[in-house]
Amino acid sequence: MQELWNRLRALFQRRSMDRDLAREIEFHLAMKAEQTGHGLAARRAIGSSLAWRERARDVWGWRAADEAVQDARYALRGIRRTPGFAAAAILTLGLSIGAATLMFSVADATVLRPFPFPEPDRVVVVWGTTAKLPHAYLDPGVYEALRSNQAVELGASMNAQYSVGELPYPETVSGMRISGSYLKVLRVQAVRGRLLLEADELVGGPLVAMVSERFWRSRFNGGEDIVGKPLPIRSGENVNIHTIVGVMPDAAQTLEMNLRDIWVPLRIDAEAKQRGLSVTGRINPGWTIESAEAVLAARMTALGAVYQKESQTASVTPLSSELTRSTAEGMRILSLAVGLVMLIACASVANLMLARGAERVKELSVRAAIGAGRRRLFSQLLTESAVLGLLGGTLGVLIAYVAVGAARSLIPLTVYRRDLVAVDARTLAFTVGISLLASVLFGLLPAWRASRTDLHDSGRRARGRPGAHAAS
Amino acid sequence: MADPKLVHGTLELLILQVLTRGEMHGYGIAQRIQAASDDALKVEEGSLYPALQRLLLKGWAKAEWATTERNRQARYYKLTPLGRKQLGEEVEEFRRLTGAIEKVLRPLEG
């Protein structure tokens, strides 16, 4: 906002602003003296002009900023003076914040982060449901018959493994066979070139393929001439050359298994009929998941006799829950555990601070004697906690950064977005947040107590104590 | 007469209004307010300068040094377009508020 921007700019212009204000008020007083003829009164007023200038300066909020910087400096000096306490506190905080950061980076990548395609809550998976098998792939004939419904736009896919490249060293690559409508359902855009289309599915047409961004980078060096490059894919004895028509964005990596590198148009063959198709859909506007499910189920019952031996109905589940089903539960339990660890850490540090508070009575009473009010003392002590918290957070980030690789390797490959687990900007933001939260948790009570102790009496009592810290 | 306790923000409103008549320095603004209110409102320096700083902070006015007729250096305040717009809104808000207060007070009279 305008105001915040002005405040920020003003920070750098303080001295000239002060000068302006002083001259302005001088002028004012001079004018007053002149016009009222009360020269003496005006000269007396110069004393109070200092107060007016203070009040005018306060408008900019510099005092708060100055105090905060002062308090932070003081806190750092205090930490250097008591390294043992500081080390214990920072270590405790560092370990617990590190654990929390690590856990957040996993939860964020796998569960929390929003899905990379538009309106993700409308994207669903359609299963065939029978008494014995609640989640089964659909027969291609059923899929075709279901496509012409009003409620849900459907697309089909099948996982596949491909052997890519010429002999003698072909590479095995994970891929997908997809219908053109599958990409429409996800509403993704090609990074280069074009998406696979329904026209590509026609048998007898030219063989095409799309590759993933990482495949493009690793095998083709990210060259801009990727569109049109040949991709040899073995199929049994033969090697078919597919022409690359585009690069798939990472947003389309929606399967929970390892990232896919090749997409090929889905042509219905014996294998498709045998394994069945995975059907993804996007609910049309005006429809809900339940109403769409009802429509599809009705269709399927009507088709029942034609395509399957047992009657099968449709069940529709959101893609988001499909992808995070296995991890969400575990993440919840893990967060609880990590949360408890943090609380314990905060309690320990609070304990350390309370113990230290008793030793600081002399120092605090001196500060009170030179005019620091209770409120100021309280904010000073809270700033100390914040400094400790942030130092602990820094240690935590380092620990998490070192450990994240190991953590990632513990996550099964089948987990959605597993490869995105990293200490990134979002995770760092979380770390800062939780460090400050922890600072409040462990610092509030000690700060409150310390600022409330009867400092005058305690100061007097403490004067004669040998070995007491000298106030800085 | 002592500076009456103006509701927070009212002084800024008065200053904005005064500035619509043209640029003016702090002393002049206080004079104009006093004159326009028939001497009822004497703005003290302790309230005036913080209010002027607030106008600068919010971007409702700009300040520039210039020479007065008597060859003195004075800091002149000028309304910004934002300030002009704000004046309109503040006047409306003020009238609405005082209108409401009037309504409450009416039954108490006679």
GROMACS .gro file of C-alpha atoms in nm, chain A residues 137-140 155-162 174-179 182 255 260 262-280:
model
   40
  137TYR     CA    1  -1.046  -5.044  -1.498
  138LEU     CA    2  -1.309  -5.007  -1.764
  139ASP     CA    3  -1.349  -5.209  -2.077
  140PRO     CA    4  -1.273  -4.992  -2.383
  155GLY     CA    5  -1.043  -3.937  -2.112
  156ALA     CA    6  -0.862  -4.270  -2.099
  157SER     CA    7  -0.510  -4.382  -2.025
  158MET     CA    8  -0.305  -4.692  -1.970
  159ASN     CA    9   0.035  -4.730  -1.813
  160ALA     CA   10   0.304  -4.879  -2.027
  161GLN     CA   11   0.672  -4.952  -2.024
  162TYR     CA   12   0.868  -4.878  -2.333
  174SER     CA   13   0.789  -4.549  -1.815
  175GLY     CA   14   0.516  -4.413  -2.032
  176MET     CA   15   0.145  -4.382  -2.084
  177ARG     CA   16  -0.093  -4.450  -2.366
  178ILE     CA   17  -0.347  -4.175  -2.365
  179SER     CA   18  -0.650  -4.061  -2.554
  182TYR     CA   19  -0.728  -3.725  -2.157
  255LEU     CA   20  -0.005  -4.072  -1.166
  260ARG     CA   21   0.630  -4.081  -1.693
  262ILE     CA   22   0.668  -4.084  -2.295
  263TRP     CA   23   0.308  -4.047  -2.404
  264VAL     CA   24   0.174  -4.233  -2.699
  265PRO     CA   25  -0.176  -4.215  -2.849
  266LEU     CA   26  -0.404  -4.484  -2.720
  267ARG     CA   27  -0.510  -4.728  -2.988
  268ILE     CA   28  -0.750  -4.993  -2.876
  269ASP     CA   29  -0.583  -5.330  -2.914
  270ALA     CA   30  -0.602  -5.668  -2.750
  271GLU     CA   31  -0.396  -5.554  -2.459
  272ALA     CA   32  -0.626  -5.260  -2.393
  273LYS     CA   33  -0.925  -5.489  -2.399
  274GLN     CA   34  -0.761  -5.727  -2.161
  275ARG     CA   35  -0.622  -5.483  -1.905
  276GLY     CA   36  -0.891  -5.223  -1.926
  277LEU     CA   37  -0.859  -4.848  -1.931
  278SER     CA   38  -0.800  -4.602  -1.651
  279VAL     CA   39  -1.062  -4.335  -1.698
  280THR     CA   40  -1.012  -3.977  -1.583
   0.00000   0.00000   0.00000
